[in-house]
PDB file of C-alpha atoms in Angstrom:
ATOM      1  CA  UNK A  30       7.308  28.554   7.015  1.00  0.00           C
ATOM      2  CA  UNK A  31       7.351  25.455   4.417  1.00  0.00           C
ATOM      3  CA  UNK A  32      10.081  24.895   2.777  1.00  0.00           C
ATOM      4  CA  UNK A  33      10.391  22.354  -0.208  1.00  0.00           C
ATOM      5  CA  UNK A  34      13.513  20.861  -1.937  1.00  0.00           C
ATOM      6  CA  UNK A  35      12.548  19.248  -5.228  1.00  0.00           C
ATOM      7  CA  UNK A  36      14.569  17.109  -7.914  1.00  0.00           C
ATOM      8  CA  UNK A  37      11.975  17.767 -10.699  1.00  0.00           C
ATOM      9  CA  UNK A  38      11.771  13.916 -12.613  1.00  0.00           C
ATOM     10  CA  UNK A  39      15.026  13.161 -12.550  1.00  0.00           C
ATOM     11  CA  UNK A  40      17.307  11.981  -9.742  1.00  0.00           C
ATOM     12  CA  UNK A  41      19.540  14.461  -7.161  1.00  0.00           C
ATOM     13  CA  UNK A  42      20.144  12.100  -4.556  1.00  0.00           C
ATOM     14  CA  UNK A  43      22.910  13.986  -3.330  1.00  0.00           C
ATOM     15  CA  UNK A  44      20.521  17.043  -2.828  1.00  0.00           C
ATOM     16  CA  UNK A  45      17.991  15.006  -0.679  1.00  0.00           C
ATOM     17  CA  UNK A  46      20.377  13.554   1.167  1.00  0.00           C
ATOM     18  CA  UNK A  47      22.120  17.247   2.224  1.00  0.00           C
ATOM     19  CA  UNK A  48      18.247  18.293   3.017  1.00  0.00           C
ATOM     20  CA  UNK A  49      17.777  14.871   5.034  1.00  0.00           C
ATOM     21  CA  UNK A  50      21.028  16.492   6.962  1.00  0.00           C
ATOM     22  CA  UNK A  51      21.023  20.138   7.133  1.00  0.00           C
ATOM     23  CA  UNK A  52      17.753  21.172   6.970  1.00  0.00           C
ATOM     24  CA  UNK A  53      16.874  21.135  10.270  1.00  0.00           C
ATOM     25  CA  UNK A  54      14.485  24.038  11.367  1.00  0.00           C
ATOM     26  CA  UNK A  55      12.479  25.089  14.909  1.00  0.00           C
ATOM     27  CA  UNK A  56      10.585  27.272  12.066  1.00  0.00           C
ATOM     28  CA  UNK A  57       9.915  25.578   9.543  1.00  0.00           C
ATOM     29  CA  UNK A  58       8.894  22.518   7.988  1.00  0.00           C
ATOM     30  CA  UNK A  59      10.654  20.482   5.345  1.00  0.00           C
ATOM     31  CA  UNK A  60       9.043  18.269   2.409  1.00  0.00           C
ATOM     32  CA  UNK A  61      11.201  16.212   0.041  1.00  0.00           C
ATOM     33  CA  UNK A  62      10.762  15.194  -3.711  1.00  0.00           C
ATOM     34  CA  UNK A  63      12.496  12.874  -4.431  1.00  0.00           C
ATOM     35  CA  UNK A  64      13.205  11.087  -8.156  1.00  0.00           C
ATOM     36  CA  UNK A  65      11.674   7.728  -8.893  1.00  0.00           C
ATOM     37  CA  UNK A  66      13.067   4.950  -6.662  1.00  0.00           C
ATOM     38  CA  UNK A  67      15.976   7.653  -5.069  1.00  0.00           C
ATOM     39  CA  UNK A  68      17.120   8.216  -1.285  1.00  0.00           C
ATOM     40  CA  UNK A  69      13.953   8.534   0.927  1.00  0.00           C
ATOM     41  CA  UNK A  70      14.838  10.940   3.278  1.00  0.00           C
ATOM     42  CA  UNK A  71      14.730   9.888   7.239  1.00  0.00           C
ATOM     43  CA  UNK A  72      14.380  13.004   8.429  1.00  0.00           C
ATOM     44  CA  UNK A  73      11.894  14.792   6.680  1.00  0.00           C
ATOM     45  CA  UNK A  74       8.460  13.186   4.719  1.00  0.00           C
ATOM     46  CA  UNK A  75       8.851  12.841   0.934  1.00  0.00           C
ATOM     47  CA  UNK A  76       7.171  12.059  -2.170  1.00  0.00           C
ATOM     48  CA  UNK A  77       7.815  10.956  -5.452  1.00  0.00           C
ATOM     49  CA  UNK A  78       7.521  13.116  -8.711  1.00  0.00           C
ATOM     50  CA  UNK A  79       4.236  13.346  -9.809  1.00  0.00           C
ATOM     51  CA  UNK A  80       1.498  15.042 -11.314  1.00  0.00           C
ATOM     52  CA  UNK A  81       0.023  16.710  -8.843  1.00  0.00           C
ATOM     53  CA  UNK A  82       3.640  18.024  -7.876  1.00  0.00           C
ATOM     54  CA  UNK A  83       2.114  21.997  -8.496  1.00  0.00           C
ATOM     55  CA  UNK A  84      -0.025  21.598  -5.185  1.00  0.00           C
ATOM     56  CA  UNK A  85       2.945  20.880  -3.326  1.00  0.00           C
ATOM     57  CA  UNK A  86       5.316  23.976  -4.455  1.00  0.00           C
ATOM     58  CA  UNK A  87       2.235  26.426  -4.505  1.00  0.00           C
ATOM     59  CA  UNK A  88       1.988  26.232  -0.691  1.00  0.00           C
ATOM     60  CA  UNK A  89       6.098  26.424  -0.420  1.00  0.00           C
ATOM     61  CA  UNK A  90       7.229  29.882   1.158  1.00  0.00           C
ATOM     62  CA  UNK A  91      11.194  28.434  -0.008  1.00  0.00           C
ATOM     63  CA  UNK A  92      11.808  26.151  -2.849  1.00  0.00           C
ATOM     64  CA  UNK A  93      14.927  24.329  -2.988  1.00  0.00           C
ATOM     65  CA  UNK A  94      15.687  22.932  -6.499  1.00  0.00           C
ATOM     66  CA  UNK A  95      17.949  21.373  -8.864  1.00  0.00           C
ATOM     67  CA  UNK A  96      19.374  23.324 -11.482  1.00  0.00           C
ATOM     68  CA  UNK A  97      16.593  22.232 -14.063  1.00  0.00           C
ATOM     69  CA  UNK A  98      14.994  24.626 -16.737  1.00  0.00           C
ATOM     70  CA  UNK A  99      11.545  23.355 -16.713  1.00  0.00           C
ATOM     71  CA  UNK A 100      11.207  23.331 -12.752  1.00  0.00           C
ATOM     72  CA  UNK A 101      13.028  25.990 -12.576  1.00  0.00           C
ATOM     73  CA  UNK A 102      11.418  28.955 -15.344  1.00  0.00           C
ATOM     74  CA  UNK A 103       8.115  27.287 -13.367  1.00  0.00           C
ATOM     75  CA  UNK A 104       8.971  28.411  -9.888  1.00  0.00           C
ATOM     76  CA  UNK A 105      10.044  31.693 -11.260  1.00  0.00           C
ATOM     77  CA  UNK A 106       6.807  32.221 -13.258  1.00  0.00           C
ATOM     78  CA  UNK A 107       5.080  31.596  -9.864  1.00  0.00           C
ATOM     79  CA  UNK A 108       6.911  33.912  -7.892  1.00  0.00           C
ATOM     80  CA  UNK A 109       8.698  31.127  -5.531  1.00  0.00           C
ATOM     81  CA  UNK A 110      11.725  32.191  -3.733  1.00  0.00           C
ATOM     82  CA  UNK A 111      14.019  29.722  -5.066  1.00  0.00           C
ATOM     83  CA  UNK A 112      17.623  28.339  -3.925  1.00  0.00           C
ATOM     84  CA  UNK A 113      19.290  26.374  -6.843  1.00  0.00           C
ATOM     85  CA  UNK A 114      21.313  23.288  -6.415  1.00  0.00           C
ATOM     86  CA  UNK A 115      22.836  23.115  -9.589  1.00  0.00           C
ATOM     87  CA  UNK A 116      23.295  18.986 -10.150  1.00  0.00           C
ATOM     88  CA  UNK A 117      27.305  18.888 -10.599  1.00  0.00           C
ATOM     89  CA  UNK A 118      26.947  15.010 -11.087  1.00  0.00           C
ATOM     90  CA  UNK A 119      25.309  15.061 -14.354  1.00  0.00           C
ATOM     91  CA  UNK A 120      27.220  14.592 -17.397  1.00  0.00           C
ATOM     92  CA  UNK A 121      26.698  18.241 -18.857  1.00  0.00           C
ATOM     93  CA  UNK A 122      27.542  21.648 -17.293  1.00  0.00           C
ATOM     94  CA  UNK A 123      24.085  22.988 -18.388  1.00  0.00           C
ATOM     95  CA  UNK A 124      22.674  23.966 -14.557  1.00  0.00           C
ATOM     96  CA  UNK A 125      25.874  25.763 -13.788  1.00  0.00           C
ATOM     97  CA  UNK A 126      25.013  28.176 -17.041  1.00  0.00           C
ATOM     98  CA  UNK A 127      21.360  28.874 -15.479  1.00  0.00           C
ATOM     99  CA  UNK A 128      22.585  29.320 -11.937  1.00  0.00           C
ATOM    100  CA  UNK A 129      24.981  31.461 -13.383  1.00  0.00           C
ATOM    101  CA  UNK A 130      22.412  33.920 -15.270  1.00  0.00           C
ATOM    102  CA  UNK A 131      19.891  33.481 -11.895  1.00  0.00           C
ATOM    103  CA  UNK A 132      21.998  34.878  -9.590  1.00  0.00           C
ATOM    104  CA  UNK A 133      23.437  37.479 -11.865  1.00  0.00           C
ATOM    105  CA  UNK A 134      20.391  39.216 -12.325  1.00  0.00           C
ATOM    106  CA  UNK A 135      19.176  38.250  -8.770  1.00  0.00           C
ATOM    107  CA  UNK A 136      16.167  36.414  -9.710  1.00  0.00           C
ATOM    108  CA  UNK A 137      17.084  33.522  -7.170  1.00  0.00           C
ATOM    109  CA  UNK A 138      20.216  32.583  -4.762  1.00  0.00           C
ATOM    110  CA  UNK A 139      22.549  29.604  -5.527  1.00  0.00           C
ATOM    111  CA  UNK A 140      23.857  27.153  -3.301  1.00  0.00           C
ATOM    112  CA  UNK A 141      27.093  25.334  -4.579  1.00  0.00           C
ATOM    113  CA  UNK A 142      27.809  23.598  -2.112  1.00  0.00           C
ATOM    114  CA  UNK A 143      25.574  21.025  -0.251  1.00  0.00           C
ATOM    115  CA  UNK A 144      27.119  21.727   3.275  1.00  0.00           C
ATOM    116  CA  UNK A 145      26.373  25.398   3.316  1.00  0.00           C
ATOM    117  CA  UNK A 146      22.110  24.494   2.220  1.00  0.00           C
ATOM    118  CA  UNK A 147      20.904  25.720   5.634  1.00  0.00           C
ATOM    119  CA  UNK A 148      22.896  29.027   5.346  1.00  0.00           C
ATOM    120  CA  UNK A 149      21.544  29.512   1.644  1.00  0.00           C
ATOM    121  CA  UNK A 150      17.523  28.370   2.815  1.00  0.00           C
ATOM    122  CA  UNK A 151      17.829  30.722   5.754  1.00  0.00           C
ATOM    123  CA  UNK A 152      19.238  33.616   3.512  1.00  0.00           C
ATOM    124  CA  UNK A 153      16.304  33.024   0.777  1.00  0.00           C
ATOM    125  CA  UNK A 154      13.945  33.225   3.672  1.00  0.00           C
ATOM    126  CA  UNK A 155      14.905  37.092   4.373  1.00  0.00           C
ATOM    127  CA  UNK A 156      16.344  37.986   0.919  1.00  0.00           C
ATOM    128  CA  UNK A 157      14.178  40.366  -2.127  1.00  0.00           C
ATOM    129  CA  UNK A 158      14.594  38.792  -5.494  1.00  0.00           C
ATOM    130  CA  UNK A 159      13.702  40.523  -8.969  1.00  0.00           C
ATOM    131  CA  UNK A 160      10.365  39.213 -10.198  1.00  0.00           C
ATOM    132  CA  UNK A 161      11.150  37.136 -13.165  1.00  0.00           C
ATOM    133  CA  UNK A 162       9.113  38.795 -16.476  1.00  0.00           C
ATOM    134  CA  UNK A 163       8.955  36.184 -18.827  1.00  0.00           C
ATOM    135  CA  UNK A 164      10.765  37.028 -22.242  1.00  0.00           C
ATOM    136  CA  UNK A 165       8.232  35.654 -25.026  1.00  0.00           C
ATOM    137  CA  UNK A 166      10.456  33.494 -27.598  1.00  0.00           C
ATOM    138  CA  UNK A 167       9.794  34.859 -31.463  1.00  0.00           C
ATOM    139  CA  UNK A 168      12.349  32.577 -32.910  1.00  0.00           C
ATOM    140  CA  UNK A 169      10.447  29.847 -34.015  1.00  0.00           C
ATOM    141  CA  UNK A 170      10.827  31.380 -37.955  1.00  0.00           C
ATOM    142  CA  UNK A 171      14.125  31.610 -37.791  1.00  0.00           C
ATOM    143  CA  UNK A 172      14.812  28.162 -36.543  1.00  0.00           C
ATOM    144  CA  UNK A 173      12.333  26.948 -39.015  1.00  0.00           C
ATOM    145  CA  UNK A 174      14.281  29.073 -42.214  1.00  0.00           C
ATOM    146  CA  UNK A 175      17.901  27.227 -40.657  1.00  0.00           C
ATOM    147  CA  UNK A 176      16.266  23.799 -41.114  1.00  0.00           C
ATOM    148  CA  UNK A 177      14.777  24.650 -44.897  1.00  0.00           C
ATOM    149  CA  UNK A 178      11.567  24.253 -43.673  1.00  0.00           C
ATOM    150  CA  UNK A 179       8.791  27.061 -45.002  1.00  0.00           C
ATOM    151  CA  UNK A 180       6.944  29.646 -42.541  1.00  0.00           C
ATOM    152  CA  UNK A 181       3.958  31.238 -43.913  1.00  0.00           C
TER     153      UNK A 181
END
């Protein structure tokens, strides 16, 4: 079983650091991604964001992510099982809106608090989610009309 907690390209220090503590498995192993210059985990081996980061979750049985659309609506296109950290520390509540909707129409579990990560990992191991069918988006007229600019 691989498991791997990602912070996308921003920083979740907080989130590495509860992996570097809970996450400790007989069954599985444990990567980290961590953000540019954050908390390099002692426990577990780690990279930094990069490019190539779609190698690393496309061999991952269990992602554990921040609360981030892009990385997020990624993992879900792929099929990941996902458990979602949403970041509490950033300025905006935006995460706790997409957690929200994710675990209301079971699509992935949420983990609010940091202590309780190995319960949440173990429980995503086992658990069915919904596959997520991506919704195409047909607004781009409309948006266009609100701004006075012409659509053909």
């Amino acid at each position: 079983m691989k498991i791997l907690v990602t912070v996308g390209s921003g920083g979740f220090d907080e989130l590495i650091k509860a992996a570097d503590t809970y996450l400790n498995f007989s069954e599985a192993s444990v990567m980290c991604q961590i953000g540019k210059d954050g908390y390099r985990p002692n426990n577990h081996p780690f990279v930094e964001f990069s490019s190539e980061f779609s190698s690393l979750w496309q061999t991952a049985d269990v992602v554990v992510t921040h609360g981030g659309a892009a990385t997020v609506f990624e993992l879900l296109e792929a099929g990941k099982k996902l458990v979602v950290v949403p970041n509490t520390y950033r300025l905006d509540s935006h995460q706790l809106d997409l957690a929200e909707h994710l675990q209301q129409q079971q699509l992935a579990l949420v983990c609010r608090d940091l202590t309780t990560l190995k319960d949440c990992v173990h429980k995503a191991m086992t658990q069915t989610f919904k596959p997520y069918e991506r919704q195409p988006f047909f607004m781009a007229d409309d948006i266009l009309h609100y701004f006075g600019i012409p659509t053909s």
